[in-house]
Coordinates of C-alpha atoms and ligand atoms in Angstrom, one line a residue:
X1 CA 33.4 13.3 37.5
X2 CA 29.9 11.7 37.3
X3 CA 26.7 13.6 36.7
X4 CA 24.5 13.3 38.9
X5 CA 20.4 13.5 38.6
X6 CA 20.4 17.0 39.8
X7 CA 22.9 18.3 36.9
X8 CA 20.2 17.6 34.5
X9 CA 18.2 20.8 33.7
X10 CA 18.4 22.5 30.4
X11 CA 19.5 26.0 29.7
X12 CA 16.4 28.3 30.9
X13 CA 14.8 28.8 27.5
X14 CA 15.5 25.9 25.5
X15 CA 12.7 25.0 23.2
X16 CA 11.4 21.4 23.3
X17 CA 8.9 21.0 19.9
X18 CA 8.1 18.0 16.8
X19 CA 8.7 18.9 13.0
X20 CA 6.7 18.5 9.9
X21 CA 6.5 19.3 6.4
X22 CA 3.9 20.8 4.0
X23 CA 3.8 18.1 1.3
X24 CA 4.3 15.1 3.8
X25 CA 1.5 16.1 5.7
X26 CA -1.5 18.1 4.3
X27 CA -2.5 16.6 1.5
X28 CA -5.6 18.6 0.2
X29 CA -3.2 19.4 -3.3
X30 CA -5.7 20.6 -5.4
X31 CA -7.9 22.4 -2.6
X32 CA -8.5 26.1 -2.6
X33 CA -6.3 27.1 -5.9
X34 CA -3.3 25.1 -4.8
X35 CA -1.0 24.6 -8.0
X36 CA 1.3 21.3 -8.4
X37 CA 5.0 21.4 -7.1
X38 CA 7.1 19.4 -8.4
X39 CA 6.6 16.3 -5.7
X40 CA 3.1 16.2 -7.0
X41 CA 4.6 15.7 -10.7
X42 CA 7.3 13.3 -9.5
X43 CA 4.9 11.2 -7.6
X44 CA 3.2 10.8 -10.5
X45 CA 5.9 8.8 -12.7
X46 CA 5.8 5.2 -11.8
X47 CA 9.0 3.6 -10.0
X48 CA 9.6 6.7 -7.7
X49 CA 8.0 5.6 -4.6
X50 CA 7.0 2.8 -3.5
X51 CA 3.5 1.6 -3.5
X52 CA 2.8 4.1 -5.7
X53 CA 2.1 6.1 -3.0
X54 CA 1.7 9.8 -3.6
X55 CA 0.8 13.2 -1.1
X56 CA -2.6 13.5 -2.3
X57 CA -4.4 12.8 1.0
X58 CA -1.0 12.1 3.2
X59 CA -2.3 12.9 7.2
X60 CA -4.6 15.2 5.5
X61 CA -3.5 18.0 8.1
X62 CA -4.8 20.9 6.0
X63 CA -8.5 19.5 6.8
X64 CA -7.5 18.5 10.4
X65 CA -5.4 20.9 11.4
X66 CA -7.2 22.3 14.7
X67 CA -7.1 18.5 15.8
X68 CA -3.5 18.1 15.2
X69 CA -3.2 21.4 17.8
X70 CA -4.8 19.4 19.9
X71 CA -2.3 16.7 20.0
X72 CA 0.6 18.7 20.5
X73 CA -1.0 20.8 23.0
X74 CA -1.9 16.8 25.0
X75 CA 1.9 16.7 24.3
X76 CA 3.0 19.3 26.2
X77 CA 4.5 20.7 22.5
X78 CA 6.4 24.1 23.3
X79 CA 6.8 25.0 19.7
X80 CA 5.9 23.6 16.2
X81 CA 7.9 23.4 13.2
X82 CA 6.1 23.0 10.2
X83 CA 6.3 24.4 6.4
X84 CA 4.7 26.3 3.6
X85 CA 3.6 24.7 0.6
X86 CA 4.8 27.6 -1.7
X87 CA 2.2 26.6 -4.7
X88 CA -0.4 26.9 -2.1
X89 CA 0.5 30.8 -1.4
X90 CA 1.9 31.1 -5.2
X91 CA 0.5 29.0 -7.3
X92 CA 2.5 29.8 -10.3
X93 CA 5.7 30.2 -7.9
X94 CA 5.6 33.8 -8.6
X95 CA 2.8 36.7 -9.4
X96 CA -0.9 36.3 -8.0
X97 CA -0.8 35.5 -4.1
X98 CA -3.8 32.9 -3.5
X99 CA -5.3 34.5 -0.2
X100 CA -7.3 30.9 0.7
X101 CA -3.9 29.5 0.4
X102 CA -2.6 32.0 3.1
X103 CA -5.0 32.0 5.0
X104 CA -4.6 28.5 6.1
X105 CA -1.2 29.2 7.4
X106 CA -3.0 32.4 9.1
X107 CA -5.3 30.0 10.5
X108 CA -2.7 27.1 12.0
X109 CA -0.3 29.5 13.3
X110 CA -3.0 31.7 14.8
X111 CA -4.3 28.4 16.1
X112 CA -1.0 27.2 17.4
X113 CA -0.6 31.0 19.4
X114 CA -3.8 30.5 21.0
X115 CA -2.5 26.7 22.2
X116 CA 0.5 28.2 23.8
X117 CA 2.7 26.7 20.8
X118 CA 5.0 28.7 19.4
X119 CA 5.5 28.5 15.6
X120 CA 8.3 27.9 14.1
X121 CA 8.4 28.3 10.1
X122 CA 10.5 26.4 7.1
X123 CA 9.8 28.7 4.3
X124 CA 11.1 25.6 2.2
X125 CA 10.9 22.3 2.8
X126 CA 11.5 20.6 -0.6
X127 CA 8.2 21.4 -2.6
X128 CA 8.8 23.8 -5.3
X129 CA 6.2 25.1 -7.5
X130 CA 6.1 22.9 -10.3
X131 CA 6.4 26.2 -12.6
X132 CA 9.4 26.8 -11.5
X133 CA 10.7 23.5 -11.6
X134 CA 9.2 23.5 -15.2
X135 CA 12.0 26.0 -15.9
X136 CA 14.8 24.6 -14.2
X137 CA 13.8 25.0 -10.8
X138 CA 17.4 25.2 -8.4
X139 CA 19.6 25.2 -11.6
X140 CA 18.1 28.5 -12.9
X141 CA 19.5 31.4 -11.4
X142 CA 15.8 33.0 -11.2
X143 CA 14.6 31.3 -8.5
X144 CA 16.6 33.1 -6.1
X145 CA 14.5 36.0 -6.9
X146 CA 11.4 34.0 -6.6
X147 CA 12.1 32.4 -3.2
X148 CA 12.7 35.7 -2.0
X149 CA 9.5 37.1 -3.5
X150 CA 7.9 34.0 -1.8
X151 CA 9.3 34.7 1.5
X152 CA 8.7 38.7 1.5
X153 CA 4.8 37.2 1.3
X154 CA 5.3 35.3 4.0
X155 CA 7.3 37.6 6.5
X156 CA 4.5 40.3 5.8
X157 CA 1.7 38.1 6.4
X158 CA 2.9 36.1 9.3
X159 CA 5.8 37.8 10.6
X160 CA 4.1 39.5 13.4
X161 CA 3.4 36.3 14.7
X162 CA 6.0 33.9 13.9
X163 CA 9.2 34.7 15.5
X164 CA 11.2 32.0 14.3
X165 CA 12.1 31.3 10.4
X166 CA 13.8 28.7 8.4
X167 CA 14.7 29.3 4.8
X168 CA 15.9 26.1 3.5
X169 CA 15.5 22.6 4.9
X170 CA 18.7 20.2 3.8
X171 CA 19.8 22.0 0.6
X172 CA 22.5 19.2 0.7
X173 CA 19.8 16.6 0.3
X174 CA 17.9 18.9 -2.8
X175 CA 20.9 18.9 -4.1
X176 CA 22.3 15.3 -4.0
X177 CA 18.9 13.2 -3.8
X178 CA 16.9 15.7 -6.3
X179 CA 19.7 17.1 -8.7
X180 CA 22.2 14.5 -8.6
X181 CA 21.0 11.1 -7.7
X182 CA 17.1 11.3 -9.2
X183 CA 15.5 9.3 -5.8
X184 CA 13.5 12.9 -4.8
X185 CA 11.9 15.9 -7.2
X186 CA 13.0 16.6 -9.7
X187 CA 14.7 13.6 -10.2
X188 CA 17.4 14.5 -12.2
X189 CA 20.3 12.7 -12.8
X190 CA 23.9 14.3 -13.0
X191 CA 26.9 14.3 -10.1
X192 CA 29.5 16.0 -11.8
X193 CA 27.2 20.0 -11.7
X194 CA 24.2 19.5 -11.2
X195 CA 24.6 19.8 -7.0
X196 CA 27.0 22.1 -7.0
X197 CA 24.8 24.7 -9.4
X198 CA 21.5 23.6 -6.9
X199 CA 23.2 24.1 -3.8
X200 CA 24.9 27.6 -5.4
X201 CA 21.5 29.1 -5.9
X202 CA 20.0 27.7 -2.8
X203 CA 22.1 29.3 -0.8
X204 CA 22.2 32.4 -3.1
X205 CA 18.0 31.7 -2.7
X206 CA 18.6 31.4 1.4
X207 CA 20.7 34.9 1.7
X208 CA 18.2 37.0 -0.4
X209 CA 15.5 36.0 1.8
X210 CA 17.0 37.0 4.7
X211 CA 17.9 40.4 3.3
X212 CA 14.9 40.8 2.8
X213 CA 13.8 40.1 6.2
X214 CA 16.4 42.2 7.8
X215 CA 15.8 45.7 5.7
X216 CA 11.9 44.9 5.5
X217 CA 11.0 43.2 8.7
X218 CA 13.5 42.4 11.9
X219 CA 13.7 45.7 13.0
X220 CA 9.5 46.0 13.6
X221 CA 9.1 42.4 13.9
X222 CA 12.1 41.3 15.7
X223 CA 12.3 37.9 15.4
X224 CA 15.4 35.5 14.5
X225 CA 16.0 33.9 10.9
X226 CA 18.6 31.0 9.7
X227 CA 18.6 27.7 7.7
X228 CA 18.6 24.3 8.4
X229 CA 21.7 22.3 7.2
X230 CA 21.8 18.0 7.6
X231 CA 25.0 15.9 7.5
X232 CA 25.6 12.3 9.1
X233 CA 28.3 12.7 11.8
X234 CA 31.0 11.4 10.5
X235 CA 33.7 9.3 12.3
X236 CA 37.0 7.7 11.0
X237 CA 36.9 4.1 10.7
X238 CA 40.2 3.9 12.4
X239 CA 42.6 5.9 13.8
X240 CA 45.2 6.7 11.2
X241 CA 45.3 10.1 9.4
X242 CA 44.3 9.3 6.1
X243 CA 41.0 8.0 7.9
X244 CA 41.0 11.1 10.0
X245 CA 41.3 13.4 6.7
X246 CA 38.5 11.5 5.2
X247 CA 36.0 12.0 7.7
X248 CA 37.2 15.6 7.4
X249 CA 36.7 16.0 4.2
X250 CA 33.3 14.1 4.0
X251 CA 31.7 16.8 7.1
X252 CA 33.2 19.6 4.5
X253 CA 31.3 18.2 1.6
X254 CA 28.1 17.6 3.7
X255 CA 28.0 20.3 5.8
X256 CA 30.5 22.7 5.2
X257 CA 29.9 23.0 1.7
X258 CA 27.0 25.2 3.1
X259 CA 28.0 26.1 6.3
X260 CA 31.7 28.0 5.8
X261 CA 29.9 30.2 2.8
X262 CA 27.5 31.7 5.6
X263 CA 29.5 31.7 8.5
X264 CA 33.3 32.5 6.7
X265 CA 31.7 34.3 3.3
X266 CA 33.1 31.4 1.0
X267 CA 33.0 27.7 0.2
X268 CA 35.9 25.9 1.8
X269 CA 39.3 25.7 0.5
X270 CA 39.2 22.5 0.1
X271 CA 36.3 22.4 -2.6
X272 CA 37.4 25.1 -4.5
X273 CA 40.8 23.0 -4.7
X274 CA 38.9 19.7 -5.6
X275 CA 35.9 20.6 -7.5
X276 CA 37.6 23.4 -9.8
X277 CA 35.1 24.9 -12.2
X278 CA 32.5 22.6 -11.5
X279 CA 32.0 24.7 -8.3
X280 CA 30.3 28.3 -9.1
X281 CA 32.2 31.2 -7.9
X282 CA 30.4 34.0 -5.7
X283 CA 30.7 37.3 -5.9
X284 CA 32.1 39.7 -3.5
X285 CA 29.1 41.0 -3.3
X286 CA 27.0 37.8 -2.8
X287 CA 30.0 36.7 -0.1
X288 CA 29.3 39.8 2.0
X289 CA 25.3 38.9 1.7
X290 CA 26.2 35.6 2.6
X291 CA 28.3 35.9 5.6
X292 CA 26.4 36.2 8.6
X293 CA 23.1 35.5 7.0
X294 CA 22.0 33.1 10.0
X295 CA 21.0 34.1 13.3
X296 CA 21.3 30.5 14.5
X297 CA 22.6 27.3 13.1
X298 CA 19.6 24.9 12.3
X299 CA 20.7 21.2 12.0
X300 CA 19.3 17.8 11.3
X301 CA 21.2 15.3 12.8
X302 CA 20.2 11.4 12.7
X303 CA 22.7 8.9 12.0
X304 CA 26.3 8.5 11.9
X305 CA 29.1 6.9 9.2
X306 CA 32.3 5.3 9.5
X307 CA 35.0 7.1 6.7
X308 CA 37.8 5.2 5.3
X309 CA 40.7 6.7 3.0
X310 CA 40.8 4.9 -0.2
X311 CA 43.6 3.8 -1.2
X312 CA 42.9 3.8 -5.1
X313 CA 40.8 6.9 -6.4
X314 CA 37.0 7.0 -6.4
X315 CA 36.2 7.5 -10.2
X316 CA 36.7 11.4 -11.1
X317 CA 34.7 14.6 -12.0
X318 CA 31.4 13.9 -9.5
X319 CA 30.4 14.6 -6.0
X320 CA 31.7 11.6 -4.2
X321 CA 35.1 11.2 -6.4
X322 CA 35.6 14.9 -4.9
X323 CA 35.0 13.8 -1.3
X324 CA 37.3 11.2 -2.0
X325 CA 36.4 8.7 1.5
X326 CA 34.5 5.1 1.3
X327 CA 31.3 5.8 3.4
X328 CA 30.0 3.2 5.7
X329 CA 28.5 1.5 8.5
X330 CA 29.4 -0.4 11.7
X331 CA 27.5 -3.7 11.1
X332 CA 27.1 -3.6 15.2
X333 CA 24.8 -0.4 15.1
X334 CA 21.0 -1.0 15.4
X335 CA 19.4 0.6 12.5
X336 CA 16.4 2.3 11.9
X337 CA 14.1 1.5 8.8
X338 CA 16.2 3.7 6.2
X339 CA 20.0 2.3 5.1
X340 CA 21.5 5.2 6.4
X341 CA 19.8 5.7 9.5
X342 CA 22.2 4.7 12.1
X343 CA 21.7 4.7 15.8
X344 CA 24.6 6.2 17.2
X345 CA 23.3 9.1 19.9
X346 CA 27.0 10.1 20.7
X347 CA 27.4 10.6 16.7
X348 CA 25.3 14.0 18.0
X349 CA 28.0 15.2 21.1
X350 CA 30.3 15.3 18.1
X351 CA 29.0 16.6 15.7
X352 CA 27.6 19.7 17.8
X353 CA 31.4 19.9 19.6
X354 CA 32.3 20.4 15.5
X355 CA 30.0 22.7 14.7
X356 CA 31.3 24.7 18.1
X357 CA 34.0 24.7 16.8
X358 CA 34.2 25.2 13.5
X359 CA 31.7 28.2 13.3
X360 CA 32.6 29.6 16.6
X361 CA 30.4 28.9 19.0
X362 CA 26.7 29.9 17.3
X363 CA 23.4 29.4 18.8
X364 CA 22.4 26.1 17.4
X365 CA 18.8 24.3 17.0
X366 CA 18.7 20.8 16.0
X367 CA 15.8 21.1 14.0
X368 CA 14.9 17.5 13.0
X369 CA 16.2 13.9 14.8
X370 CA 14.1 10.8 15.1
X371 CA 13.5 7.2 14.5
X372 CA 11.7 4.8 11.8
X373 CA 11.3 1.1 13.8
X374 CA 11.7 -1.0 11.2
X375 CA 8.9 -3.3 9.9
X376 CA 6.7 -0.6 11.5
X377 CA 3.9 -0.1 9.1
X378 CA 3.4 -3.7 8.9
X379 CA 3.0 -4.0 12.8
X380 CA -0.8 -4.7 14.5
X381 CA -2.0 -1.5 15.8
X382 CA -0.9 -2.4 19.5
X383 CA 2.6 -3.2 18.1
X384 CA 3.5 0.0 16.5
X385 CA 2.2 1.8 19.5
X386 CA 4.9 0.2 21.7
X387 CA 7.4 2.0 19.7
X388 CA 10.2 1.2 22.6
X389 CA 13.1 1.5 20.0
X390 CA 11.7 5.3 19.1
X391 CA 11.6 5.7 22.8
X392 CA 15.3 4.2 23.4
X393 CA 16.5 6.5 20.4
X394 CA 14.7 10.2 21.7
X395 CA 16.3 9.0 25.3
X396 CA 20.0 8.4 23.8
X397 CA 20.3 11.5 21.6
X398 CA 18.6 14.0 24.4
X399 CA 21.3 12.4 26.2
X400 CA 23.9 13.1 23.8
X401 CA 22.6 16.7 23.7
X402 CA 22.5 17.4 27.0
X403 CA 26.5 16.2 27.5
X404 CA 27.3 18.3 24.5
X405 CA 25.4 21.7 26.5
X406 CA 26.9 20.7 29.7
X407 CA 30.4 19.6 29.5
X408 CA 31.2 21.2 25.8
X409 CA 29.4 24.5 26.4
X410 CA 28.1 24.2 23.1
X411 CA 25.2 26.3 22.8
X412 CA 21.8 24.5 22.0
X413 CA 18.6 26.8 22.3
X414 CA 16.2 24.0 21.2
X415 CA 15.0 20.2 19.7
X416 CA 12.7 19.5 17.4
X417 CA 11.9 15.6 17.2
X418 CA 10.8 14.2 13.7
X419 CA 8.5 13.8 13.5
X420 CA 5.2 15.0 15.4
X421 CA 3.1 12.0 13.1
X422 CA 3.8 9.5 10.8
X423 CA 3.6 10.9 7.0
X424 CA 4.6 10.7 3.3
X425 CA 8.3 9.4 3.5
X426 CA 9.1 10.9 0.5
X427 CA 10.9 7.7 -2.0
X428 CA 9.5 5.7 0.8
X429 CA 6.4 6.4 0.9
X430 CA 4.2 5.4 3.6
X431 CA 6.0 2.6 4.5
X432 CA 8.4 4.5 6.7
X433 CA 7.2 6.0 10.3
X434 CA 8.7 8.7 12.2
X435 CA 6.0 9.6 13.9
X436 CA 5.2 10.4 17.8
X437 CA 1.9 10.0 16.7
X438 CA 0.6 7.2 14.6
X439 CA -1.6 7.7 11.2
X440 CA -4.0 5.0 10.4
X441 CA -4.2 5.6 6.8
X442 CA -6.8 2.8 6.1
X443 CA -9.3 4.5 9.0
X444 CA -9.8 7.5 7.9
X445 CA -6.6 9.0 9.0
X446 CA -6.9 8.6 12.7
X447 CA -4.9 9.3 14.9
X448 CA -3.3 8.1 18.2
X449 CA -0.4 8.7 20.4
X450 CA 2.5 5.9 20.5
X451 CA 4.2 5.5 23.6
X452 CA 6.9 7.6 22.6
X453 CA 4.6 10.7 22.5
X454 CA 4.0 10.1 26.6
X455 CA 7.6 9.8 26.6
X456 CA 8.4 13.0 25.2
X457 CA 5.5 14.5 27.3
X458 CA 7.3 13.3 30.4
X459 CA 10.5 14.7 28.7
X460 CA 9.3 18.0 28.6
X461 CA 7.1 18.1 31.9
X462 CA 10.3 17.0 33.8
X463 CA 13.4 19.4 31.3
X464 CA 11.2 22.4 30.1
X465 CA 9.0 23.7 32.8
X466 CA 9.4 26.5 34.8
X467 CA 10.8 24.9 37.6
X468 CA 13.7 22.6 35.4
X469 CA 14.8 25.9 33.7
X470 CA 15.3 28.0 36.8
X471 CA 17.6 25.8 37.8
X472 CA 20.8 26.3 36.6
X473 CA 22.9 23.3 36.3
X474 CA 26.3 23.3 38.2
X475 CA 29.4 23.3 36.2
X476 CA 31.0 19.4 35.7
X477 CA 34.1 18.8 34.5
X478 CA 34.5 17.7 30.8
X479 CA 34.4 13.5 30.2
Ligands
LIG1 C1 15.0 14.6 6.8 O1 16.0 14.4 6.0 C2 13.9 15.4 6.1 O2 14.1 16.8 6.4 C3 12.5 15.0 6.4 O3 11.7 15.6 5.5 C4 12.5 13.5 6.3 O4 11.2 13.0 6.4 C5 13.3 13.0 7.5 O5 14.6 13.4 7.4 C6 13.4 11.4 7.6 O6 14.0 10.9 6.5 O7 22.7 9.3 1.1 O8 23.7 7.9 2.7 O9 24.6 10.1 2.3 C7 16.7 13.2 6.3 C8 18.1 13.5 6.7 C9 20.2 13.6 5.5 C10 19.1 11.5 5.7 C11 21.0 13.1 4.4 C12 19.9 11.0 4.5 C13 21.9 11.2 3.4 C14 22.4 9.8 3.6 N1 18.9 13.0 5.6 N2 21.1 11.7 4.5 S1 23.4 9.3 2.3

């Protein structure tokens, strides 16, 4: 059967926003007693990004912040997802809460609320105090009892307003690209335990916080907490089963790895069988505070792989010798302006059938997908306004999405597109756009609109009013 225009309302409810993040957007580091985390330290060291390019000033939201409402609000923006910078609140990571710090989070959410934008909060998206980092940051088992301190400051001072909360963004990618491979904070360099002992006390970090939301907050403040997990979808390059097991494999060691400890109370067999004593053990006591510790599942889903099986091993005693697959690309795929950004929408039907699947049936937000165009940032104005690749790329996933609610039942309560405006692209710096809204950073910051943001308006007039979510869509038969 063919769907038809009428089948295409969303479930009533569904939550159509744009994501940012603290460092990559406020700038304003050393304003009102914020500390250094340890992307203002990395930025620092020559080589990291490119252009030299550092947060400092970024989209300087911090100082612009009402006018960024604005925006959204033009945009038709249901909700916001945006971060803390935790040296802003703490500056030393821990101890002495700086109340101007807070009270700019005060200020945009109670902005946002007043815009009709509901807020949605990351407690961490990547920018740890540099004190902590100082002492080992992810590798040290205290931090878990600081990012729970962190968040119980949070939850009390925004919790009656913020229904909504993220504790981690990506662990995978702190993990790999900070811990492992060196191309994010802290930049350290070690693939044999180095991501499995980050990711360990991430999540350990992820399930105290919510405990603490749970016997301190939900039951007076009711609203819903989780973590946002990324991996690639990834599909085997061809159809035999060592291919198959590959691709497997490679969704356990992106995903899973994270996933099956808060959804099944343990890592996956499969790890604990490959890894060996590289991989830190929980105990039953951490198990039971991990399992069930999301209300949701929160996922950032952009691109998609090809796996092969290899035929000869992959080195031994690191991260990708234990996935064991070659990871790649089909040359045919337009691309974005990042190596592994991939534009394959139906890469995002499957990987939400998986996650169905595999975690039976949760609610599920997809909390971040977007586009860079390439060669963006060296376009004329008029150029990178006319962002019709962006516009083609929001189309095809939404697309994707809606097939996945409709004829897989999977259960999608909201999107998030990254991002709502161009910012710091981490390595990349600012040569790398995701933005619905473009930054001039030689003009003083301004802003304006691309096409893609009257797109998205048009998206959510038509899919998120009242009148598209009363209507429930009729049953289809599965494609
Ligand atoms: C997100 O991560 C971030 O949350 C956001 O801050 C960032 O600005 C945005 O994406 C755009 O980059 O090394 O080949 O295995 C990106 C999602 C998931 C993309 C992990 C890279 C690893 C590719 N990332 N993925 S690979």
């Amino acid at each position: 059967e063919v769907w038809s225009s009428k089948d295409t309302a969303f479930p009533p409810g569904f939550v159509w926003g744009a994501a940012t993040a603290a460092y990559q957007i406020e700038g304003a580091v050393a304003q009102d007693g914020r500390q250094p985390s340890m992307w203002d330290t990395f930025v620092q060291i020559p080589g990291n990004i490119a252009n030299g390019d550092t947060g400092d000033v970024a989209c300087d939201h911090y100082n612009r912040y009402k006018e960024d409402v604005q925006l959204m609000k033009d945009m038709g923006l249901q909700s916001y997802r945006y971060s803390i910078s935790w040296s802003r609140v703490l500056p030393e990571g821990r101890g002495e809460v700086n109340a101007k710090g807070l009270e700019f989070y005060k200020d945009l959410t109670d902005e946002l609320l007043a815009n009709g934008i509901t807020p949605a909060v990351t407690l961490y998206h990547w920018d740890l105090p540099e004190a902590l980092s100082k002492q080992g940051g992810w590798l040290n088992e205290s931090t878990v009892e600081a990012f729970a301190e962190f968040s119980d400051v949070m939850f009390d001072a925004l919790g009656d307003k913020v229904k909504l909360w993220f504790t981690l963004n990506e662990p995978w990618t702190t993990s790999i690209a900070g811990y492992g491979q060196g191309q994010h904070a802290p930049g350290l360099k070690d693939m044999a335990e180095n991501p499995y002992l980050s990711g360990h006390n991430q999540l350990l970090g992820h399930a105290a916080a919510v405990k603490v939301y749970r016997e301190k907050y939900a039951a007076t403040q009711g609203g819903k907490i989780g973590l946002v997990l990324s991996t690639e979808w990834k599909e085997p390059l061809c159809r035999s089963q060592g291919d198959k097991e590959a691709a497997e494999r490679s969704l356990i060691w992106y995903l899973a790895w994270f996933a099956d400890p808060i959804y099944k109370g343990d890592y996956p067999e499969a790890m604990k069988e490959r890894v060996g004593d590289r991989l830190p053990v929980f105990t039953e006591a951490q198990k039971a505070d991990l399992k069930g510790s999301s209300d949701f599942f929160g996922i950032n889903h952009y691109a998609t792989n090809l796996l092969q099986d290899p035929t000869e091993k992959i080195g031994a005693g690191n991260y990708f010798a234990d996935l064991n697959g070659w990871i790649m690309m089909d040359p045919r795929w337009p691309m974005g302006d990042a190596s592994w950004l991939s534009v394959v929408p139906w890469g995002m039907r499957r990987l939400l059938r998986w996650i169905k699947e595999r975690y039976d049936d949760p609610e599920i937000y997809v909390t971040e997908n977007g586009l860079s165009v390439p060669g963006e940032s060296e376009m004329k104005l008029a150029d990178a306004l006319n962002d019709t690749e962006r516009i083609d790329y929001l189309n095809g996933y939404v697309a994707e999405i809606w097939k996945a609610i409709h004829f897989d039942k999977v259960n999608v309560a909201g999107y998030y597109y990254w991002s709502l405006m161009d910012n710091f692209e981490w390595a990349d710096g600012f040569d790398v756009r995701f933005g619905l809204i473009h930054i001039d950073y030689d003009n003083d910051q301004k802003r304006t609109p691309k096409k893609s943001a009257e797109v998205y308006k048009n998206m959510i007039a038509k899919y998120g009013g009242a009148a598209a979510t009363a209507t429930a869509a009729k049953p289809v038969e599965s494609v």
